Amino acid sequence: MSQTQIETLLKHRKYRQAIEEIKKLQRSQPDVKLSIDESIVGAYRGRDELFNDDPKAAENSFRQALKLGCLDHGYYGVAKALLLQNRLDVALDLIRDAFDRQKLPKDNAICYLKLLLIKGDRDTVETLVSKQPKRFSAAQLHWVRGVLALQSDDAKTALTSFQKIKKPLTLGDSPDALIAYTYQQQENWEKAAKKLGPCGTTTEDPKACRSASPTTRETSLCHNTMAAAGDGETL
């Protein structure tokens, strides 16, 4: 079986079969270079288990992926699964240890900041950003400075930071939602609605949304945007 066929198995979520075929291919062609290995398959499976609201199974899959060397998805996946099981302290210990040992990929460093904010440890976040800025990407620094500004009721500074973020930093993040949420804190409902569309992130009938009272529209926008923004409440 070729790598293309293995990728097809992944697309059809046939993870166990994909692992078996990878092992067969590695035995028959020891020198073959695969872009997909068993650790990547584990990460794919863990992601599906998260989407299917099975965080315990996802934790096991991501831990196996991490054990096999998939650091990029492994650390984030385990932490996300632990958080969904209300095990914040365990998730924070895992990510803190990886960060301190410099095992945490830079793309995942945002997870450490988010977990600290969920924990309410603003002091450590500010210290990390001040003392070790090179451990984080520019976009991650923009994100955390924006969130800290929001916590300080400085929506103007937050907006400036969030507008510099061009793509999601973690699964489920939305840069546009961050900006819209900040507009909402300024009670600038028109700009918030324009950023997300008339009904924000909902799937309501646009006509029904436009005909709703301002209070109804504003409440709906704020509620849905908070869920999508990745503003320090979720990983």
PDB file of N, CA, C and O in Angstrom, residues 45-62 77 80-82 84-85:
ATOM      1  N   ARG A  45      -6.764  10.668  15.226  1.00  0.00           N
ATOM      2  CA  ARG A  45      -7.814   9.967  15.976  1.00  0.00           C
ATOM      3  C   ARG A  45      -8.221  10.778  17.207  1.00  0.00           C
ATOM      4  O   ARG A  45      -9.414  10.908  17.510  1.00  0.00           O
ATOM      5  N   GLY A  46      -7.233  11.339  17.910  1.00  0.00           N
ATOM      6  CA  GLY A  46      -7.532  12.155  19.075  1.00  0.00           C
ATOM      7  C   GLY A  46      -8.368  13.373  18.719  1.00  0.00           C
ATOM      8  O   GLY A  46      -9.297  13.747  19.447  1.00  0.00           O
ATOM      9  N   ARG A  47      -8.055  13.979  17.590  1.00  0.00           N
ATOM     10  CA  ARG A  47      -8.826  15.148  17.155  1.00  0.00           C
ATOM     11  C   ARG A  47     -10.287  14.781  16.916  1.00  0.00           C
ATOM     12  O   ARG A  47     -11.195  15.508  17.340  1.00  0.00           O
ATOM     13  N   ASP A  48     -10.505  13.656  16.265  1.00  0.00           N
ATOM     14  CA  ASP A  48     -11.884  13.207  16.028  1.00  0.00           C
ATOM     15  C   ASP A  48     -12.604  12.918  17.340  1.00  0.00           C
ATOM     16  O   ASP A  48     -13.792  13.220  17.491  1.00  0.00           O
ATOM     17  N   GLU A  49     -11.889  12.341  18.277  1.00  0.00           N
ATOM     18  CA  GLU A  49     -12.509  12.024  19.567  1.00  0.00           C
ATOM     19  C   GLU A  49     -12.870  13.297  20.337  1.00  0.00           C
ATOM     20  O   GLU A  49     -13.880  13.329  21.052  1.00  0.00           O
ATOM     21  N   LEU A  50     -12.072  14.349  20.166  1.00  0.00           N
ATOM     22  CA  LEU A  50     -12.435  15.636  20.760  1.00  0.00           C
ATOM     23  C   LEU A  50     -13.722  16.168  20.135  1.00  0.00           C
ATOM     24  O   LEU A  50     -14.625  16.627  20.840  1.00  0.00           O
ATOM     25  N   PHE A  51     -13.802  16.119  18.812  1.00  0.00           N
ATOM     26  CA  PHE A  51     -14.987  16.599  18.120  1.00  0.00           C
ATOM     27  C   PHE A  51     -16.221  15.781  18.487  1.00  0.00           C
ATOM     28  O   PHE A  51     -17.344  16.277  18.455  1.00  0.00           O
ATOM     29  N   ASN A  52     -15.996  14.517  18.838  1.00  0.00           N
ATOM     30  CA  ASN A  52     -17.105  13.632  19.205  1.00  0.00           C
ATOM     31  C   ASN A  52     -17.386  13.646  20.704  1.00  0.00           C
ATOM     32  O   ASN A  52     -18.093  12.770  21.223  1.00  0.00           O
ATOM     33  N   ASP A  53     -16.836  14.640  21.396  1.00  0.00           N
ATOM     34  CA  ASP A  53     -17.085  14.821  22.832  1.00  0.00           C
ATOM     35  C   ASP A  53     -16.683  13.598  23.663  1.00  0.00           C
ATOM     36  O   ASP A  53     -17.404  13.187  24.570  1.00  0.00           O
ATOM     37  N   ASP A  54     -15.517  13.045  23.341  1.00  0.00           N
ATOM     38  CA  ASP A  54     -14.986  11.922  24.115  1.00  0.00           C
ATOM     39  C   ASP A  54     -13.570  12.287  24.562  1.00  0.00           C
ATOM     40  O   ASP A  54     -12.581  11.749  24.064  1.00  0.00           O
ATOM     41  N   PRO A  55     -13.455  13.227  25.518  1.00  0.00           N
ATOM     42  CA  PRO A  55     -12.129  13.729  25.898  1.00  0.00           C
ATOM     43  C   PRO A  55     -11.234  12.675  26.535  1.00  0.00           C
ATOM     44  O   PRO A  55     -10.008  12.759  26.404  1.00  0.00           O
ATOM     45  N   LYS A  56     -11.805  11.686  27.216  1.00  0.00           N
ATOM     46  CA  LYS A  56     -10.977  10.646  27.831  1.00  0.00           C
ATOM     47  C   LYS A  56     -10.285   9.811  26.760  1.00  0.00           C
ATOM     48  O   LYS A  56      -9.074   9.542  26.856  1.00  0.00           O
ATOM     49  N   ALA A  57     -11.042   9.404  25.748  1.00  0.00           N
ATOM     50  CA  ALA A  57     -10.437   8.648  24.643  1.00  0.00           C
ATOM     51  C   ALA A  57      -9.424   9.524  23.907  1.00  0.00           C
ATOM     52  O   ALA A  57      -8.355   9.052  23.513  1.00  0.00           O
ATOM     53  N   ALA A  58      -9.755  10.801  23.733  1.00  0.00           N
ATOM     54  CA  ALA A  58      -8.842  11.719  23.053  1.00  0.00           C
ATOM     55  C   ALA A  58      -7.541  11.867  23.832  1.00  0.00           C
ATOM     56  O   ALA A  58      -6.453  11.898  23.250  1.00  0.00           O
ATOM     57  N   GLU A  59      -7.652  11.946  25.158  1.00  0.00           N
ATOM     58  CA  GLU A  59      -6.444  12.042  25.987  1.00  0.00           C
ATOM     59  C   GLU A  59      -5.529  10.850  25.745  1.00  0.00           C
ATOM     60  O   GLU A  59      -4.311  11.004  25.563  1.00  0.00           O
ATOM     61  N   ASN A  60      -6.110   9.653  25.724  1.00  0.00           N
ATOM     62  CA  ASN A  60      -5.304   8.440  25.499  1.00  0.00           C
ATOM     63  C   ASN A  60      -4.633   8.467  24.126  1.00  0.00           C
ATOM     64  O   ASN A  60      -3.458   8.104  23.987  1.00  0.00           O
ATOM     65  N   SER A  61      -5.386   8.886  23.111  1.00  0.00           N
ATOM     66  CA  SER A  61      -4.839   8.929  21.750  1.00  0.00           C
ATOM     67  C   SER A  61      -3.703   9.943  21.645  1.00  0.00           C
ATOM     68  O   SER A  61      -2.648   9.662  21.061  1.00  0.00           O
ATOM     69  N   PHE A  62      -3.912  11.110  22.206  1.00  0.00           N
ATOM     70  CA  PHE A  62      -2.881  12.148  22.130  1.00  0.00           C
ATOM     71  C   PHE A  62      -1.659  11.785  22.974  1.00  0.00           C
ATOM     72  O   PHE A  62      -0.529  12.129  22.615  1.00  0.00           O
ATOM     73  N   GLY A  77      -3.110  18.539  22.284  1.00  0.00           N
ATOM     74  CA  GLY A  77      -4.229  17.611  22.359  1.00  0.00           C
ATOM     75  C   GLY A  77      -4.470  17.066  23.756  1.00  0.00           C
ATOM     76  O   GLY A  77      -5.609  17.017  24.224  1.00  0.00           O
ATOM     77  N   LYS A  80      -5.845  19.921  25.945  1.00  0.00           N
ATOM     78  CA  LYS A  80      -7.239  20.217  25.601  1.00  0.00           C
ATOM     79  C   LYS A  80      -8.167  19.151  26.181  1.00  0.00           C
ATOM     80  O   LYS A  80      -9.213  19.470  26.762  1.00  0.00           O
ATOM     81  N   ALA A  81      -7.776  17.887  26.028  1.00  0.00           N
ATOM     82  CA  ALA A  81      -8.605  16.794  26.527  1.00  0.00           C
ATOM     83  C   ALA A  81      -8.713  16.836  28.052  1.00  0.00           C
ATOM     84  O   ALA A  81      -9.784  16.596  28.627  1.00  0.00           O
ATOM     85  N   LEU A  82      -7.614  17.148  28.725  1.00  0.00           N
ATOM     86  CA  LEU A  82      -7.631  17.254  30.188  1.00  0.00           C
ATOM     87  C   LEU A  82      -8.528  18.398  30.636  1.00  0.00           C
ATOM     88  O   LEU A  82      -9.292  18.274  31.606  1.00  0.00           O
ATOM     89  N   LEU A  84     -11.103  19.595  29.130  1.00  0.00           N
ATOM     90  CA  LEU A  84     -12.504  19.204  28.936  1.00  0.00           C
ATOM     91  C   LEU A  84     -12.983  18.232  30.006  1.00  0.00           C
ATOM     92  O   LEU A  84     -14.185  18.033  30.167  1.00  0.00           O
ATOM     93  N   GLN A  85     -12.032  17.629  30.719  1.00  0.00           N
ATOM     94  CA  GLN A  85     -12.374  16.749  31.834  1.00  0.00           C
ATOM     95  C   GLN A  85     -12.275  17.485  33.179  1.00  0.00           C
ATOM     96  O   GLN A  85     -12.274  16.859  34.235  1.00  0.00           O
TER      97      GLN A  85
END
